[in-house]
């Protein structure tokens, strides 16, 4: 039995931005078509200053592939102590017809890619058609990835950015302007940045101050990325009161997404959640219905996004004859 | 970063029976010394005639290694439809200090080995010192493995075996007699076999008729292997009423082990469980206290057994320079 091994560098060559947007869209649709089994994930928190490692399993019935992603993050001493990145990942793909191991690939890039794509998919489904200005609260790797992906789906005229750390902010401006030629305006305050937004993206990891409801103008689409577990928060919960709330997974977002906060404060009930994004993509529920509503997309990240994206990478590898085969048994 | 790849054939060369008994003993002790984190496992049941795949994660704090075993079984059409075994396995080992992937090894052999060793460890701790006769209810692979392992820990004078299928039974007799030179008596009934037992081993996968309490003579040690999930059962629950009940994990055995049945029927309460085997191995609780008591060891199988056993395999591989290194990233 042959297993394909794919290195990080090969993975990066094997998938492009527009393909990830397609695979994530496909994943969301599959999730809302009873084509997905996605059990609760396993997480192990190591003692500080180490981070966490998660094991996420997804079964995609349409493709008949089971994926398992082991993904670590927050090992802040790794670069100095071990010469390793602070987070790493490995993905196993199993043919669900036999449970044969068909692929072991480096999984460091996939989380970033599929998370970036989730924002772009939501922009297509929920942002105003005349949206031009993006506000980025948070200017780290995922903030850049969001721009890279959203830039595929619309014409971004300018980006208003804010970060607690002025150096990070200024680096972001340089990088984005040189990579995409989109002007970046460094805001003096979070408020100043948010007030400009047609699309507001939050990627701060949810530990800082909140975006206040009065800063959000009508018609804004909010992409809430940074909150994916209890204890994190980026948006003032009152923002949810009159917004159209769309989530990747109701089960996940009500438990550990941004949506948990307004639910916990009784600002909204579960019934006020408009739906899951897959339902909108499948046409089961409407997306944006007018130019004034505030839409929120709460993304906690799902195993099926890793699954469908890594299947695409695997198939591209087979087609292009990239990677190394290894026989774990004969 | 270099990851060691180990094939099935290499794994089989890298560990011997006595080492597995030691690693499983070490695993049980670690489990009862707060050295282990072992979250609930993830299981996916595929539609019939396919089987199941489980993902089990264990963190061994003493060795600072996290293991993940993906293990499938019950894919009865694999040999004919895909030319593959009905069950396969893959183990990842991660250095818990950085979460670097240090090893990917074939995991098909480990479940069988560590399960076999669990019986042997329990025999050392709980069987009568003058035990000579083993009864084997079930004569499949795991029944053979139990003999292989227990044979390391005591002198087996004869084996009384029973199986629903007379062909399987007769094959077992031939194999065991030729491999170990231990005479195997093929019983005419389950009752006839059980009545002979100093040590009774049940490995039937828990779908057939039960061992009745009146067949079990005083002083018998029972190794209950076949029941590891709801819906399986091998022992009449009344056997538990006056027995010394030892489990691998109270959490697991009361939920899906043989012990669930007498609890469910109120024949015993949780307080009647004598303890976990690690407590006995550590001297925190007594093992067998006289030659008349019936002892039961209920084994559901724990991730930490896979973990410690695969660490040993990995270390042996490094020491003996066996395996193939692969760089998933540079």
Coordinates of N, CA and C in Angstrom, one line a residue, chain B residues 12-89:
Chain B
X12 N 7.7 -4.6 13.6 CA 7.7 -6.0 14.2 C 9.1 -6.5 14.6
X13 N 10.1 -6.0 14.0 CA 11.5 -6.3 14.4 C 12.0 -5.5 15.6
X14 N 11.3 -4.4 15.8 CA 11.8 -3.4 16.8 C 11.3 -3.6 18.2
X15 N 10.4 -4.6 18.4 CA 10.0 -4.8 19.8 C 9.7 -6.3 20.0
X16 N 10.0 -6.8 21.2 CA 9.8 -8.2 21.5 C 8.7 -8.2 22.6
X17 N 8.2 -9.5 22.8 CA 7.1 -9.7 23.7 C 7.4 -9.2 25.1
X18 N 8.6 -9.5 25.6 CA 8.8 -9.1 27.0 C 8.9 -7.6 27.1
X19 N 9.4 -6.9 26.1 CA 9.4 -5.4 26.1 C 8.0 -4.8 26.2
X20 N 7.1 -5.4 25.4 CA 5.7 -4.9 25.4 C 5.1 -5.1 26.8
X21 N 5.3 -6.2 27.4 CA 4.8 -6.4 28.8 C 5.3 -5.3 29.7
X22 N 6.6 -5.0 29.6 CA 7.2 -3.9 30.4 C 6.6 -2.6 30.1
X23 N 6.4 -2.3 28.8 CA 5.8 -1.0 28.4 C 4.4 -0.8 28.9
X24 N 3.6 -1.9 28.8 CA 2.2 -1.8 29.2 C 2.2 -1.7 30.8
X25 N 3.0 -2.4 31.5 CA 3.1 -2.2 32.9 C 3.5 -0.7 33.3
X26 N 4.4 -0.2 32.5 CA 4.8 1.2 32.7 C 3.7 2.1 32.5
X27 N 2.9 1.8 31.4 CA 1.8 2.7 31.0 C 0.7 2.7 32.1
X28 N 0.4 1.5 32.7 CA -0.6 1.4 33.7 C -0.2 2.2 35.0
X29 N 1.1 2.0 35.3 CA 1.6 2.8 36.5 C 1.6 4.3 36.2
X30 N 2.0 4.7 35.0 CA 1.9 6.1 34.7 C 0.5 6.7 34.8
X31 N -0.4 5.9 34.3 CA -1.8 6.3 34.4 C -2.3 6.5 35.8
X32 N -1.8 5.8 36.8 CA -2.2 5.9 38.2 C -1.2 6.8 39.0
X33 N -0.4 7.5 38.2 CA 0.6 8.4 38.9 C 0.4 9.8 38.4
X34 N -0.7 10.1 37.8 CA -1.0 11.5 37.3 C 0.0 11.9 36.2
X35 N 0.5 10.9 35.5 CA 1.5 11.2 34.5 C 1.0 11.1 33.1
X36 N -0.4 11.0 33.0 CA -1.0 10.7 31.7 C -2.2 11.6 31.5
X37 N -2.3 12.1 30.3 CA -3.5 12.8 29.8 C -4.0 12.0 28.7
X38 N -5.3 11.6 28.7 CA -5.8 10.7 27.8 C -7.3 11.0 27.5
X39 N -7.4 12.0 26.6 CA -8.8 12.5 26.3 C -9.7 11.4 25.7
X40 N -11.0 11.6 25.7 CA -11.9 10.7 25.1 C -11.5 10.6 23.6
X41 N -11.7 9.4 23.1 CA -11.2 9.2 21.7 C -12.3 9.5 20.7
X42 N -11.9 9.7 19.5 CA -12.9 10.0 18.4 C -13.1 8.7 17.6
X43 N -14.3 8.3 17.4 CA -14.6 7.2 16.6 C -15.6 7.5 15.5
X44 N -15.3 7.0 14.3 CA -16.2 7.1 13.2 C -16.6 5.8 12.7
X45 N -17.9 5.5 12.7 CA -18.5 4.3 12.2 C -18.9 4.5 10.7
X46 N -18.3 3.7 9.9 CA -18.6 3.8 8.4 C -19.8 2.8 8.2
X47 N -20.6 3.1 7.1 CA -21.7 2.3 6.8 C -21.3 0.8 6.5
X48 N -22.1 -0.1 6.9 CA -21.8 -1.6 6.7 C -21.7 -1.8 5.1
X49 N -20.9 -2.7 4.6 CA -20.0 -3.6 5.4 C -18.7 -3.1 5.8
X50 N -18.6 -1.8 5.8 CA -17.3 -1.2 6.3 C -17.3 -1.3 7.9
X51 N -16.2 -0.9 8.5 CA -16.1 -1.0 9.9 C -16.0 0.3 10.6
X52 N -15.0 0.5 11.5 CA -14.9 1.6 12.3 C -13.5 2.1 12.3
X53 N -13.3 3.4 12.5 CA -11.9 3.9 12.7 C -11.9 4.8 13.9
X54 N -10.9 4.6 14.8 CA -10.8 5.3 16.0 C -9.5 6.1 16.0
X55 N -9.6 7.3 16.7 CA -8.4 8.2 16.8 C -8.2 8.3 18.3
X56 N -7.1 7.8 18.8 CA -6.8 7.8 20.3 C -5.5 8.6 20.6
X57 N -5.7 9.6 21.4 CA -4.6 10.5 21.8 C -4.1 10.3 23.2
X58 N -2.9 10.2 23.4 CA -2.3 10.0 24.8 C -1.1 10.9 25.0
X59 N -1.1 11.6 26.2 CA 0.1 12.4 26.5 C 0.8 11.8 27.7
X60 N 2.0 11.4 27.5 CA 2.8 10.8 28.6 C 3.8 11.8 29.1
X61 N 3.5 12.3 30.3 CA 4.3 13.5 30.8 C 5.7 13.0 31.2
X62 N 5.8 11.8 31.7 CA 7.2 11.4 32.1 C 8.1 11.4 30.9
X63 N 7.6 10.8 29.7 CA 8.5 10.8 28.5 C 8.4 12.0 27.7
X64 N 7.4 12.9 28.0 CA 7.1 14.1 27.2 C 6.9 13.8 25.7
X65 N 6.0 12.8 25.5 CA 5.6 12.4 24.2 C 4.1 12.4 24.1
X66 N 3.6 12.9 23.0 CA 2.1 12.8 22.7 C 2.0 11.8 21.5
X67 N 1.1 10.9 21.7 CA 0.9 9.9 20.6 C -0.6 10.0 20.1
X68 N -0.7 9.8 18.8 CA -2.1 9.7 18.2 C -2.1 8.4 17.4
X69 N -3.0 7.5 17.7 CA -3.1 6.3 16.9 C -4.5 6.3 16.2
X70 N -4.4 6.2 14.8 CA -5.6 6.0 14.0 C -5.6 4.5 13.7
X71 N -6.7 3.9 14.1 CA -6.8 2.5 14.0 C -8.2 2.0 13.5
X72 N -8.1 1.3 12.4 CA -9.4 0.9 11.8 C -9.6 -0.6 12.0
X73 N -10.8 -1.1 11.9 CA -11.1 -2.5 12.0 C -12.5 -2.9 11.5
X74 N -12.6 -4.1 11.1 CA -14.0 -4.6 10.7 C -14.3 -4.3 9.3
X75 N -13.3 -3.9 8.4 CA -13.6 -3.7 7.0 C -13.5 -5.0 6.3
X76 N -14.5 -5.8 6.5 CA -14.4 -7.2 6.1 C -14.2 -7.4 4.6
X77 N -14.6 -6.5 3.8 CA -14.4 -6.6 2.3 C -13.1 -6.1 1.8
X78 N -12.3 -5.6 2.7 CA -10.9 -5.1 2.3 C -10.1 -6.1 1.5
X79 N -10.0 -7.3 2.1 CA -9.1 -8.3 1.4 C -9.5 -8.5 0.0
X80 N -10.8 -8.8 -0.3 CA -11.2 -9.1 -1.6 C -11.4 -7.8 -2.5
X81 N -11.9 -6.7 -1.9 CA -12.2 -5.6 -2.7 C -11.0 -4.7 -3.0
X82 N -10.1 -4.6 -2.0 CA -9.0 -3.7 -2.1 C -7.6 -4.3 -1.9
X83 N -7.6 -5.6 -1.7 CA -6.3 -6.3 -1.4 C -5.6 -5.7 -0.2
X84 N -6.4 -5.4 0.8 CA -5.9 -4.8 2.0 C -6.4 -5.5 3.2
X85 N -5.7 -5.4 4.4 CA -6.2 -6.0 5.6 C -7.5 -5.4 6.1
X86 N -8.3 -6.1 6.9 CA -9.6 -5.6 7.3 C -9.4 -4.5 8.4
X87 N -8.2 -4.4 8.9 CA -7.9 -3.3 9.9 C -6.5 -2.8 9.7
X88 N -6.3 -1.5 9.8 CA -4.9 -1.0 9.6 C -4.7 0.1 10.7
X89 N -3.5 0.6 10.8 CA -3.3 1.6 11.9 C -2.1 2.4 11.5

